[in-house]
PDB file of C-alpha atoms (C1' of nucleotides) in Angstrom:
ATOM      1  CA  UNK N   1     176.954  37.692 116.136  1.00 48.00           C
ATOM      2  CA  UNK N   2     175.161  39.161 119.063  1.00 63.00           C
ATOM      3  CA  UNK N   3     174.363  42.882 119.398  1.00 71.00           C
ATOM      4  CA  UNK N   4     176.473  44.398 122.467  1.00 83.00           C
ATOM      5  CA  UNK N   5     174.104  45.205 125.370  1.00 94.00           C
ATOM      6  CA  UNK N   6     175.382  47.995 127.343  1.00 97.00           C
ATOM      7  CA  UNK N   7     172.581  49.085 129.745  1.00 98.00           C
ATOM      8  CA  UNK N   8     171.765  52.733 130.195  1.00 98.00           C
ATOM      9  CA  UNK N   9     173.180  54.451 133.256  1.00 98.00           C
ATOM     10  CA  UNK N  10     171.126  55.415 136.195  1.00 98.00           C
ATOM     11  CA  UNK N  11     172.352  58.924 135.160  1.00 98.00           C
ATOM     12  CA  UNK N  12     170.196  58.786 132.098  1.00 98.00           C
ATOM     13  CA  UNK N  13     166.704  58.134 134.032  1.00 98.00           C
ATOM     14  CA  UNK N  14     167.466  61.562 136.364  1.00 98.00           C
ATOM     15  CA  UNK N  15     168.286  63.820 133.434  1.00 98.00           C
ATOM     16  CA  UNK N  16     165.099  66.170 133.077  1.00 98.00           C
ATOM     17  CA  UNK N  17     162.076  63.865 131.830  1.00 98.00           C
ATOM     18  CA  UNK N  18     161.741  66.058 128.619  1.00 98.00           C
ATOM     19  CA  UNK N  19     165.263  65.589 127.622  1.00 98.00           C
ATOM     20  CA  UNK N  20     165.283  61.906 128.890  1.00 98.00           C
ATOM     21  CA  UNK N  21     162.137  61.347 126.158  1.00 98.00           C
ATOM     22  CA  UNK N  22     164.241  63.103 123.474  1.00 98.00           C
ATOM     23  CA  UNK N  23     167.477  61.067 124.336  1.00 98.00           C
ATOM     24  CA  UNK N  24     165.946  58.030 124.618  1.00 98.00           C
ATOM     25  CA  UNK N  25     165.174  58.210 120.627  1.00 98.00           C
ATOM     26  CA  UNK N  26     168.343  56.018 119.403  1.00 98.00           C
ATOM     27  CA  UNK N  27     168.377  53.800 122.494  1.00 98.00           C
ATOM     28  CA  UNK N  28     167.764  49.743 122.326  1.00 98.00           C
ATOM     29  CA  UNK N  29     164.538  48.224 124.044  1.00 98.00           C
ATOM     30  CA  UNK N  30     165.868  44.593 124.803  1.00 98.00           C
ATOM     31  CA  UNK N  31     163.745  41.412 126.260  1.00 98.00           C
ATOM     32  CA  UNK N  32     165.332  38.441 127.057  1.00 97.00           C
ATOM     33  CA  UNK N  33     162.242  36.582 126.718  1.00 96.00           C
ATOM     34  CA  UNK N  34     161.176  33.029 127.597  1.00 95.00           C
ATOM     35  CA  UNK N  35     161.132  32.401 123.535  1.00 96.00           C
ATOM     36  CA  UNK N  36     164.975  34.196 122.939  1.00 97.00           C
ATOM     37  CA  UNK N  37     166.148  38.028 122.751  1.00 98.00           C
ATOM     38  CA  UNK N  38     164.146  40.420 121.299  1.00 98.00           C
ATOM     39  CA  UNK N  39     165.129  43.869 120.571  1.00 98.00           C
ATOM     40  CA  UNK N  40     164.810  46.917 118.607  1.00 98.00           C
ATOM     41  CA  UNK N  41     165.880  50.629 118.269  1.00 98.00           C
ATOM     42  CA  UNK N  42     163.388  53.399 120.100  1.00 98.00           C
ATOM     43  CA  UNK N  43     161.842  55.693 117.268  1.00 98.00           C
ATOM     44  CA  UNK N  44     159.103  57.418 119.546  1.00 97.00           C
ATOM     45  CA  UNK N  45     158.849  58.303 122.605  1.00 98.00           C
ATOM     46  CA  UNK N  46     156.648  60.589 125.110  1.00 97.00           C
ATOM     47  CA  UNK N  47     157.402  62.570 128.333  1.00 98.00           C
ATOM     48  CA  UNK N  48     154.728  62.228 131.442  1.00 98.00           C
ATOM     49  CA  UNK N  49     155.279  63.852 134.214  1.00 97.00           C
ATOM     50  CA  UNK N  50     153.872  64.469 138.101  1.00 94.00           C
ATOM     51  CA  UNK N  51     152.706  67.687 137.333  1.00 94.00           C
ATOM     52  CA  UNK N  52     150.612  66.693 133.957  1.00 96.00           C
ATOM     53  CA  UNK N  53     147.019  66.340 133.896  1.00 95.00           C
ATOM     54  CA  UNK N  54     147.392  63.722 131.108  1.00 96.00           C
ATOM     55  CA  UNK N  55     149.801  61.611 133.155  1.00 97.00           C
ATOM     56  CA  UNK N  56     148.649  58.721 135.515  1.00 97.00           C
ATOM     57  CA  UNK N  57     150.341  59.992 138.437  1.00 96.00           C
ATOM     58  CA  UNK N  58     148.731  62.992 138.161  1.00 95.00           C
ATOM     59  CA  UNK N  59     145.866  62.328 140.499  1.00 94.00           C
ATOM     60  CA  UNK N  60     148.726  60.607 143.039  1.00 95.00           C
ATOM     61  CA  UNK N  61     149.495  56.987 143.928  1.00 95.00           C
ATOM     62  CA  UNK N  62     146.979  54.062 143.014  1.00 96.00           C
ATOM     63  CA  UNK N  63     147.475  50.306 142.920  1.00 95.00           C
ATOM     64  CA  UNK N  64     147.961  50.710 139.120  1.00 96.00           C
ATOM     65  CA  UNK N  65     150.688  53.500 138.868  1.00 97.00           C
ATOM     66  CA  UNK N  66     152.921  52.713 142.076  1.00 97.00           C
ATOM     67  CA  UNK N  67     155.633  51.482 139.865  1.00 97.00           C
ATOM     68  CA  UNK N  68     155.855  55.281 138.441  1.00 97.00           C
ATOM     69  CA  UNK N  69     156.652  56.402 141.772  1.00 97.00           C
ATOM     70  CA  UNK N  70     159.264  53.903 142.354  1.00 97.00           C
ATOM     71  CA  UNK N  71     163.331  54.086 141.461  1.00 98.00           C
ATOM     72  CA  UNK N  72     164.118  55.724 138.454  1.00 98.00           C
ATOM     73  CA  UNK N  73     165.194  53.153 135.453  1.00 98.00           C
ATOM     74  CA  UNK N  74     162.605  50.654 136.205  1.00 98.00           C
ATOM     75  CA  UNK N  75     159.850  49.725 134.066  1.00 98.00           C
ATOM     76  CA  UNK N  76     156.228  50.729 134.440  1.00 98.00           C
ATOM     77  CA  UNK N  77     153.858  48.728 132.682  1.00 98.00           C
ATOM     78  CA  UNK N  78     149.949  49.232 132.449  1.00 97.00           C
ATOM     79  CA  UNK N  79     146.960  47.902 130.838  1.00 96.00           C
ATOM     80  CA  UNK N  80     145.484  50.409 128.540  1.00 95.00           C
ATOM     81  CA  UNK N  81     141.497  49.624 127.370  1.00 93.00           C
ATOM     82  CA  UNK N  82     141.029  46.284 129.271  1.00 92.00           C
ATOM     83  CA  UNK N  83     143.480  45.114 126.450  1.00 93.00           C
ATOM     84  CA  UNK N  84     146.855  46.135 125.546  1.00 95.00           C
ATOM     85  CA  UNK N  85     150.196  46.760 127.402  1.00 97.00           C
ATOM     86  CA  UNK N  86     152.223  49.731 127.202  1.00 97.00           C
ATOM     87  CA  UNK N  87     155.743  50.010 128.947  1.00 98.00           C
ATOM     88  CA  UNK N  88     157.305  52.928 130.414  1.00 98.00           C
ATOM     89  CA  UNK N  89     160.978  54.126 131.714  1.00 98.00           C
ATOM     90  CA  UNK N  90     161.021  55.865 135.247  1.00 98.00           C
ATOM     91  CA  UNK N  91     162.333  59.055 135.700  1.00 98.00           C
ATOM     92  CA  UNK N  92     163.367  60.986 138.725  1.00 98.00           C
ATOM     93  CA  UNK N  93     163.975  59.634 142.291  1.00 98.00           C
ATOM     94  CA  UNK N  94     161.950  57.688 143.904  1.00 97.00           C
ATOM     95  CA  UNK N  95     159.030  59.321 145.470  1.00 95.00           C
ATOM     96  CA  UNK N  96     158.677  61.440 142.186  1.00 96.00           C
ATOM     97  CA  UNK N  97     156.259  59.739 139.262  1.00 95.00           C
ATOM     98  CA  UNK N  98     157.943  60.708 135.859  1.00 97.00           C
ATOM     99  CA  UNK N  99     158.177  58.899 133.003  1.00 98.00           C
ATOM    100  CA  UNK N 100     158.636  58.324 129.526  1.00 98.00           C
ATOM    101  CA  UNK N 101     156.184  56.423 127.517  1.00 98.00           C
ATOM    102  CA  UNK N 102     158.065  54.001 124.344  1.00 98.00           C
ATOM    103  CA  UNK N 103     155.635  54.346 121.549  1.00 98.00           C
ATOM    104  CA  UNK N 104     157.701  52.588 118.419  1.00 97.00           C
ATOM    105  CA  UNK N 105     160.260  50.510 117.667  1.00 98.00           C
ATOM    106  CA  UNK N 106     162.069  49.773 114.604  1.00 97.00           C
ATOM    107  CA  UNK N 107     163.409  45.779 115.143  1.00 97.00           C
ATOM    108  CA  UNK N 108     166.471  44.972 115.332  1.00 97.00           C
ATOM    109  CA  UNK N 109     166.623  41.096 116.778  1.00 97.00           C
ATOM    110  CA  UNK N 110     164.540  38.195 117.227  1.00 97.00           C
ATOM    111  CA  UNK N 111     162.271  39.206 114.222  1.00 97.00           C
ATOM    112  CA  UNK N 112     161.209  36.087 113.899  1.00 97.00           C
ATOM    113  CA  UNK N 113     160.077  35.796 117.531  1.00 97.00           C
ATOM    114  CA  UNK N 114     157.956  38.992 116.850  1.00 97.00           C
ATOM    115  CA  UNK N 115     156.204  37.920 113.492  1.00 96.00           C
ATOM    116  CA  UNK N 116     155.256  34.728 115.617  1.00 95.00           C
ATOM    117  CA  UNK N 117     154.021  36.898 118.657  1.00 96.00           C
ATOM    118  CA  UNK N 118     151.937  39.212 115.952  1.00 96.00           C
ATOM    119  CA  UNK N 119     151.311  36.674 113.201  1.00 93.00           C
ATOM    120  CA  UNK N 120     148.897  39.065 111.221  1.00 93.00           C
ATOM    121  CA  UNK N 121     151.396  41.599 110.545  1.00 94.00           C
ATOM    122  CA  UNK N 122     153.246  41.019 107.728  1.00 91.00           C
ATOM    123  CA  UNK N 123     155.079  44.516 107.518  1.00 94.00           C
ATOM    124  CA  UNK N 124     158.523  44.337 109.418  1.00 95.00           C
ATOM    125  CA  UNK N 125     158.575  48.048 110.165  1.00 95.00           C
ATOM    126  CA  UNK N 126     154.970  48.114 111.568  1.00 95.00           C
ATOM    127  CA  UNK N 127     155.784  45.203 114.177  1.00 96.00           C
ATOM    128  CA  UNK N 128     156.298  47.474 117.069  1.00 97.00           C
ATOM    129  CA  UNK N 129     154.394  50.279 115.829  1.00 96.00           C
ATOM    130  CA  UNK N 130     152.932  51.743 118.580  1.00 96.00           C
ATOM    131  CA  UNK N 131     153.044  51.286 122.106  1.00 97.00           C
ATOM    132  CA  UNK N 132     150.900  48.584 122.851  1.00 97.00           C
ATOM    133  CA  UNK N 133     151.926  46.663 119.686  1.00 97.00           C
ATOM    134  CA  UNK N 134     155.502  47.041 120.488  1.00 98.00           C
ATOM    135  CA  UNK N 135     154.667  45.218 124.174  1.00 98.00           C
ATOM    136  CA  UNK N 136     152.996  42.298 121.930  1.00 97.00           C
ATOM    137  CA  UNK N 137     156.002  42.078 119.054  1.00 97.00           C
ATOM    138  CA  UNK N 138     158.443  41.888 122.584  1.00 98.00           C
ATOM    139  CA  UNK N 139     156.128  39.544 124.722  1.00 97.00           C
ATOM    140  CA  UNK N 140     155.793  42.256 127.015  1.00 97.00           C
ATOM    141  CA  UNK N 141     153.376  41.924 130.125  1.00 96.00           C
ATOM    142  CA  UNK N 142     152.529  43.251 133.283  1.00 96.00           C
ATOM    143  CA  UNK N 143     154.150  40.447 134.943  1.00 96.00           C
ATOM    144  CA  UNK N 144     157.719  42.820 134.143  1.00 97.00           C
ATOM    145  CA  UNK N 145     155.819  45.835 135.729  1.00 97.00           C
ATOM    146  CA  UNK N 146     158.435  47.389 138.466  1.00 97.00           C
ATOM    147  CA  UNK N 147     161.174  45.345 136.629  1.00 98.00           C
ATOM    148  CA  UNK N 148     165.225  46.904 136.509  1.00 98.00           C
ATOM    149  CA  UNK N 149     165.867  47.945 133.349  1.00 98.00           C
ATOM    150  CA  UNK N 150     169.642  48.512 134.104  1.00 98.00           C
ATOM    151  CA  UNK N 151     169.742  44.661 134.857  1.00 96.00           C
ATOM    152  CA  UNK N 152     167.095  42.459 132.868  1.00 81.00           C
ATOM    153  CA  UNK N 153     165.827  40.505 131.646  1.00 96.00           C
ATOM    154  CA  UNK N 154     164.200  43.567 130.341  1.00 98.00           C
ATOM    155  CA  UNK N 155     166.684  46.285 129.820  1.00 98.00           C
ATOM    156  CA  UNK N 156     167.195  49.987 127.860  1.00 98.00           C
ATOM    157  CA  UNK N 157     170.839  49.761 126.305  1.00 98.00           C
ATOM    158  CA  UNK N 158     172.798  52.282 124.410  1.00 97.00           C
ATOM    159  CA  UNK N 159     172.580  52.533 120.982  1.00 97.00           C
ATOM    160  CA  UNK N 160     173.432  55.172 118.483  1.00 95.00           C
ATOM    161  CA  UNK N 161     171.877  58.853 119.431  1.00 95.00           C
ATOM    162  CA  UNK N 162     169.432  60.006 116.760  1.00 97.00           C
ATOM    163  CA  UNK N 163     170.846  63.611 115.407  1.00 97.00           C
ATOM    164  CA  UNK N 164     168.836  66.616 115.900  1.00 97.00           C
ATOM    165  CA  UNK N 165     167.912  67.134 112.216  1.00 97.00           C
ATOM    166  CA  UNK N 166     166.319  63.814 112.385  1.00 97.00           C
ATOM    167  CA  UNK N 167     164.340  64.254 115.219  1.00 97.00           C
ATOM    168  CA  UNK N 168     160.645  65.880 115.288  1.00 96.00           C
ATOM    169  CA  UNK N 169     159.125  67.294 118.459  1.00 96.00           C
ATOM    170  CA  UNK N 170     154.987  67.530 118.180  1.00 95.00           C
ATOM    171  CA  UNK N 171     152.194  67.170 121.112  1.00 94.00           C
ATOM    172  CA  UNK N 172     151.399  63.709 122.562  1.00 95.00           C
ATOM    173  CA  UNK N 173     148.690  60.949 120.865  1.00 95.00           C
ATOM    174  CA  UNK N 174     145.391  59.836 122.519  1.00 94.00           C
ATOM    175  CA  UNK N 175     145.328  61.898 125.520  1.00 94.00           C
ATOM    176  CA  UNK N 176     142.303  64.610 126.439  1.00 91.00           C
ATOM    177  CA  UNK N 177     144.285  66.269 129.251  1.00 93.00           C
ATOM    178  CA  UNK N 178     146.909  68.753 128.385  1.00 94.00           C
ATOM    179  CA  UNK N 179     147.156  68.027 124.520  1.00 92.00           C
ATOM    180  CA  UNK N 180     149.014  71.133 123.829  1.00 93.00           C
ATOM    181  CA  UNK N 181     152.042  70.018 125.834  1.00 95.00           C
ATOM    182  CA  UNK N 182     155.162  69.214 122.964  1.00 96.00           C
ATOM    183  CA  UNK N 183     156.428  66.057 124.822  1.00 97.00           C
ATOM    184  CA  UNK N 184     156.107  63.791 122.340  1.00 97.00           C
ATOM    185  CA  UNK N 185     159.566  63.146 120.066  1.00 97.00           C
ATOM    186  CA  UNK N 186     160.548  60.821 116.606  1.00 97.00           C
ATOM    187  CA  UNK N 187     162.826  59.694 114.453  1.00 97.00           C
ATOM    188  CA  UNK N 188     161.808  61.830 111.004  1.00 95.00           C
ATOM    189  CA  UNK N 189     162.935  59.310 108.846  1.00 94.00           C
ATOM    190  CA  UNK N 190     161.614  55.919 110.547  1.00 96.00           C
ATOM    191  CA  UNK N 191     159.445  53.581 108.804  1.00 94.00           C
ATOM    192  CA  UNK N 192     158.298  52.423 112.178  1.00 96.00           C
ATOM    193  CA  UNK N 193     156.669  55.330 113.146  1.00 94.00           C
ATOM    194  CA  UNK N 194     152.785  54.868 112.516  1.00 81.00           C
ATOM    195  CA  UNK N 195     150.992  57.416 109.561  1.00 67.00           C
ATOM    196  CA  UNK N 196     148.402  58.270 112.694  1.00 62.00           C
ATOM    197  CA  UNK N 197     151.460  59.291 114.534  1.00 64.00           C
ATOM    198  CA  UNK N 198     153.101  61.136 111.579  1.00 62.00           C
ATOM    199  CA  UNK N 199     150.047  63.186 110.997  1.00 55.00           C
ATOM    200  CA  UNK N 200     150.943  65.281 114.014  1.00 58.00           C
ATOM    201  CA  UNK N 201     152.004  68.501 112.731  1.00 54.00           C
ATOM    202  CA  UNK N 202     155.760  69.724 113.889  1.00 48.00           C
ATOM    203  CA  UNK N 203     155.672  72.378 116.551  1.00 42.00           C
ATOM    204  CA  UNK N 204     156.995  75.250 114.358  1.00 41.00           C
ATOM    205  CA  UNK N 205     154.292  74.434 112.190  1.00 40.00           C
ATOM    206  CA  UNK N 206     151.422  74.876 114.219  1.00 38.00           C
ATOM    207  CA  UNK N 207     153.075  78.332 115.786  1.00 35.00           C
ATOM    208  CA  UNK N 208     152.694  79.981 112.316  1.00 31.00           C
ATOM    209  CA  UNK N 209     149.015  79.950 112.542  1.00 31.00           C
TER     210      UNK N 209
ATOM    211  C1'  DT D   1     127.896  49.619 144.007  1.00 56.48           C
ATOM    212  C1'  DA D   2     127.504  51.741 139.848  1.00 56.48           C
ATOM    213  C1'  DA D   3     129.386  54.199 136.082  1.00 56.48           C
ATOM    214  C1'  DA D   4     132.855  56.514 133.191  1.00 56.48           C
ATOM    215  C1'  DA D   5     137.009  56.631 131.356  1.00 56.48           C
ATOM    216  C1'  DG D   6     141.106  55.018 129.555  1.00 56.48           C
ATOM    217  C1'  DA D   7     148.437  57.601 127.043  1.00 56.48           C
ATOM    218  C1'  DT D   8     145.311  51.606 121.484  1.00 56.48           C
ATOM    219  C1'  DC D   9     144.372  48.730 117.919  1.00 56.48           C
ATOM    220  C1'  DC D  10     141.704  46.733 114.050  1.00 56.48           C
ATOM    221  C1'  DC D  11     138.628  46.290 111.019  1.00 56.48           C
ATOM    222  C1'  DC D  12     135.461  48.331 107.667  1.00 56.48           C
ATOM    223  C1'  DT D  13     133.318  51.840 104.747  1.00 56.48           C
TER     224       DT D  13
ATOM    225  C1'  DG M   1     137.996  58.627 108.773  1.00 56.48           C
ATOM    226  C1'  DG M   2     135.018  56.090 111.830  1.00 56.48           C
ATOM    227  C1'  DG M   3     133.377  52.971 115.168  1.00 56.48           C
ATOM    228  C1'  DG M   4     133.657  48.975 117.825  1.00 56.48           C
ATOM    229  C1'  DA M   5     136.112  45.665 120.821  1.00 56.48           C
ATOM    230  C1'  DT M   6     137.245  45.003 125.531  1.00 56.48           C
ATOM    231  C1'  DC M   7     137.503  44.978 130.544  1.00 56.48           C
ATOM    232  C1'  DT M   8     140.495  47.197 134.155  1.00 56.48           C
ATOM    233  C1'  DT M   9     141.049  50.909 137.001  1.00 56.48           C
ATOM    234  C1'  DT M  10     139.429  54.906 139.297  1.00 56.48           C
ATOM    235  C1'  DT M  11     136.112  57.927 140.607  1.00 56.48           C
ATOM    236  C1'  DA M  12     131.274  59.089 142.105  1.00 56.48           C
ATOM    237  C1'  DT M  13     127.216  57.940 144.508  1.00 56.48           C
TER     238       DT M  13
END
DNA sequence: TAAAAGATCCCCT
DNA sequence: GGGGATCTTTTAT
């Protein structure tokens, strides 16, 4: 009946952050929301690091990014452009500030709830396409900032790892600093990775220039 | 106290 | 493919 949800262990969040961004593909983001269980397969993610001009933590600890400096395996959720929520999984030990931004999911469970949360989106594959869209679809808000992803109600659970031949590594989306760092990963075959995001060329192609 | 920028999305052409 | 919406957070004055 229901999917079996086993949280990723703390060790997952202690591996190097760029590895974690690669390995999080195929894992499951699940939220036991007030409306019911919603879950999706992670198909796009980016790494943000302490020494990284594009990271919110680059200039040190602030009120907004506090949970980035907190314990690994917890959520860092922030509001962008005054409108949209985005969710990260915090990596590295407490006191450091790395995180993995979750950028897209393939809906698995609670699709009718996602549709209720995003009534204008008719394409199921696009319900959770984009970091703000997926938070909107699942009902994730800043109220969950700092939440423990290993104990719920918001968790990242073990899924089917994405094989290398189906993973593409590129530069990150929507940033103005450190644009050259290839810290974004996505599942090539997924219909939930947005068109705009697909337009980024794989590094192998870029290097040919 | 003011100003600018921002890990985005949607609608329009 | 381009620009506006929208407003919080941060940084500069």
